C-alpha atoms as a PDB file:
ATOM      1  CA  MET A   1      10.798  14.927   6.257  1.00  0.00           C
ATOM      2  CA  TYR A   2       8.900  11.705   5.717  1.00  0.00           C
ATOM      3  CA  LYS A   3      10.776   8.507   4.921  1.00  0.00           C
ATOM      4  CA  ILE A   4       9.872   4.843   5.284  1.00  0.00           C
ATOM      5  CA  LEU A   5      12.739   2.540   6.170  1.00  0.00           C
ATOM      6  CA  LYS A   6      12.889  -1.152   6.853  1.00  0.00           C
ATOM      7  CA  ALA A   7      14.632  -2.320  10.025  1.00  0.00           C
ATOM      8  CA  THR A   8      15.185  -5.542  11.946  1.00  0.00           C
ATOM      9  CA  TYR A   9      15.011  -5.768  15.728  1.00  0.00           C
ATOM     10  CA  HIS A  10      18.105  -7.582  16.993  1.00  0.00           C
ATOM     11  CA  ASN A  11      19.487  -7.793  20.541  1.00  0.00           C
ATOM     12  CA  GLY A  12      17.467  -4.846  21.818  1.00  0.00           C
ATOM     13  CA  SER A  13      18.219  -2.518  18.899  1.00  0.00           C
ATOM     14  CA  LEU A  14      16.622  -1.640  15.592  1.00  0.00           C
ATOM     15  CA  VAL A  15      19.077  -2.204  12.766  1.00  0.00           C
ATOM     16  CA  LEU A  16      18.215  -0.258   9.604  1.00  0.00           C
ATOM     17  CA  ASP A  17      18.515  -2.048   6.278  1.00  0.00           C
ATOM     18  CA  GLN A  18      19.996   1.096   4.704  1.00  0.00           C
ATOM     19  CA  HIS A  19      22.186   3.967   5.857  1.00  0.00           C
ATOM     20  CA  LEU A  20      20.905   7.482   6.424  1.00  0.00           C
ATOM     21  CA  GLU A  21      22.652  10.549   5.037  1.00  0.00           C
ATOM     22  CA  SER A  22      25.391  12.096   7.182  1.00  0.00           C
ATOM     23  CA  MET A  23      23.242  15.225   7.629  1.00  0.00           C
ATOM     24  CA  MET A  24      20.938  13.092   9.848  1.00  0.00           C
ATOM     25  CA  GLU A  25      23.725  12.537  12.382  1.00  0.00           C
ATOM     26  CA  GLY A  26      22.705  13.646  15.886  1.00  0.00           C
ATOM     27  CA  LYS A  27      19.061  14.317  15.007  1.00  0.00           C
ATOM     28  CA  THR A  28      16.133  12.828  16.928  1.00  0.00           C
ATOM     29  CA  PHE A  29      13.356  10.976  15.096  1.00  0.00           C
ATOM     30  CA  LYS A  30       9.882   9.712  15.897  1.00  0.00           C
ATOM     31  CA  VAL A  31       9.502   6.054  14.961  1.00  0.00           C
ATOM     32  CA  VAL A  32       6.251   4.287  14.101  1.00  0.00           C
ATOM     33  CA  LEU A  33       6.482   0.504  14.197  1.00  0.00           C
ATOM     34  CA  LEU A  34       4.415  -1.605  11.818  1.00  0.00           C
ATOM     35  CA  GLU A  35       5.048  -5.305  11.446  1.00  0.00           C
ATOM     36  CA  LEU A  36       5.412  -6.420   7.841  1.00  0.00           C
ATOM     37  CA  ASP A  37       3.176  -9.420   8.527  1.00  0.00           C
ATOM     38  CA  GLU A  38       0.386  -6.995   9.421  1.00  0.00           C
ATOM     39  CA  VAL A  39       0.846  -5.131   6.124  1.00  0.00           C
ATOM     40  CA  ASP A  40       0.717  -8.405   4.201  1.00  0.00           C
ATOM     41  CA  LEU A  41      -2.451  -9.464   6.028  1.00  0.00           C
ATOM     42  CA  LYS A  42      -4.167  -6.170   5.225  1.00  0.00           C
ATOM     43  CA  LYS A  43      -3.110  -6.465   1.590  1.00  0.00           C
ATOM     44  CA  GLN A  44      -4.475 -10.010   1.341  1.00  0.00           C
ATOM     45  CA  ARG A  45      -7.727  -8.942   3.031  1.00  0.00           C
ATOM     46  CA  PHE A  46      -8.113  -6.073   0.556  1.00  0.00           C
ATOM     47  CA  LEU A  47      -7.444  -8.307  -2.456  1.00  0.00           C
ATOM     48  CA  ARG A  48     -10.031 -10.846  -1.231  1.00  0.00           C
ATOM     49  CA  LEU A  49     -12.547  -8.013  -0.902  1.00  0.00           C
ATOM     50  CA  VAL A  50     -11.788  -6.874  -4.457  1.00  0.00           C
ATOM     51  CA  ASP A  51     -12.221 -10.448  -5.724  1.00  0.00           C
ATOM     52  CA  GLN A  52     -15.581 -10.753  -3.966  1.00  0.00           C
ATOM     53  CA  HIS A  53     -16.910  -7.570  -5.572  1.00  0.00           C
ATOM     54  CA  SER A  54     -15.379  -7.965  -9.028  1.00  0.00           C
ATOM     55  CA  PHE A  55     -17.134  -9.160 -12.147  1.00  0.00           C
ATOM     56  CA  HIS A  56     -16.066  -9.896 -15.710  1.00  0.00           C
ATOM     57  CA  LEU A  57     -17.319  -7.996 -18.702  1.00  0.00           C
ATOM     58  CA  SER A  58     -17.904  -9.686 -22.043  1.00  0.00           C
ATOM     59  CA  LYS A  59     -15.209  -9.183 -24.663  1.00  0.00           C
ATOM     60  CA  ASP A  60     -17.572  -7.200 -26.871  1.00  0.00           C
ATOM     61  CA  TYR A  61     -18.595  -4.793 -24.058  1.00  0.00           C
ATOM     62  CA  GLN A  62     -18.187  -1.110 -24.898  1.00  0.00           C
ATOM     63  CA  PHE A  63     -18.612   1.722 -22.459  1.00  0.00           C
ATOM     64  CA  LYS A  64     -20.919   4.353 -23.944  1.00  0.00           C
ATOM     65  CA  ARG A  65     -20.245   7.637 -22.229  1.00  0.00           C
ATOM     66  CA  ASP A  66     -22.944   9.464 -24.247  1.00  0.00           C
ATOM     67  CA  LYS A  67     -25.588   7.022 -23.048  1.00  0.00           C
ATOM     68  CA  LEU A  68     -24.471   7.545 -19.452  1.00  0.00           C
ATOM     69  CA  TYR A  69     -25.000  11.305 -19.663  1.00  0.00           C
ATOM     70  CA  GLU A  70     -28.261  11.211 -21.670  1.00  0.00           C
ATOM     71  CA  ARG A  71     -30.541  11.656 -18.640  1.00  0.00           C
END
C-alpha cells in the first residue's frame, strides 16, 4: 500500500491529520519524512525554471503538423 498523509510533530510524536482505517491497527509502517517547506521550495524553483524557458506565441500562430513531418 502507498499512501501520503500529512502529520504534525508535537511533543515527541507525529500526529496524523486524518485517521487510518481500523484494519491498519497493529501494523508496522515505514515513514519517509519530507518537510512541506522543502516541497514548496522545489515547486517554486521548478516554476521559475519554466518561466525562464517559456515564450509566447502570436495569437495567429497555427501548428502545422503536416509541415513538421514533410522531411
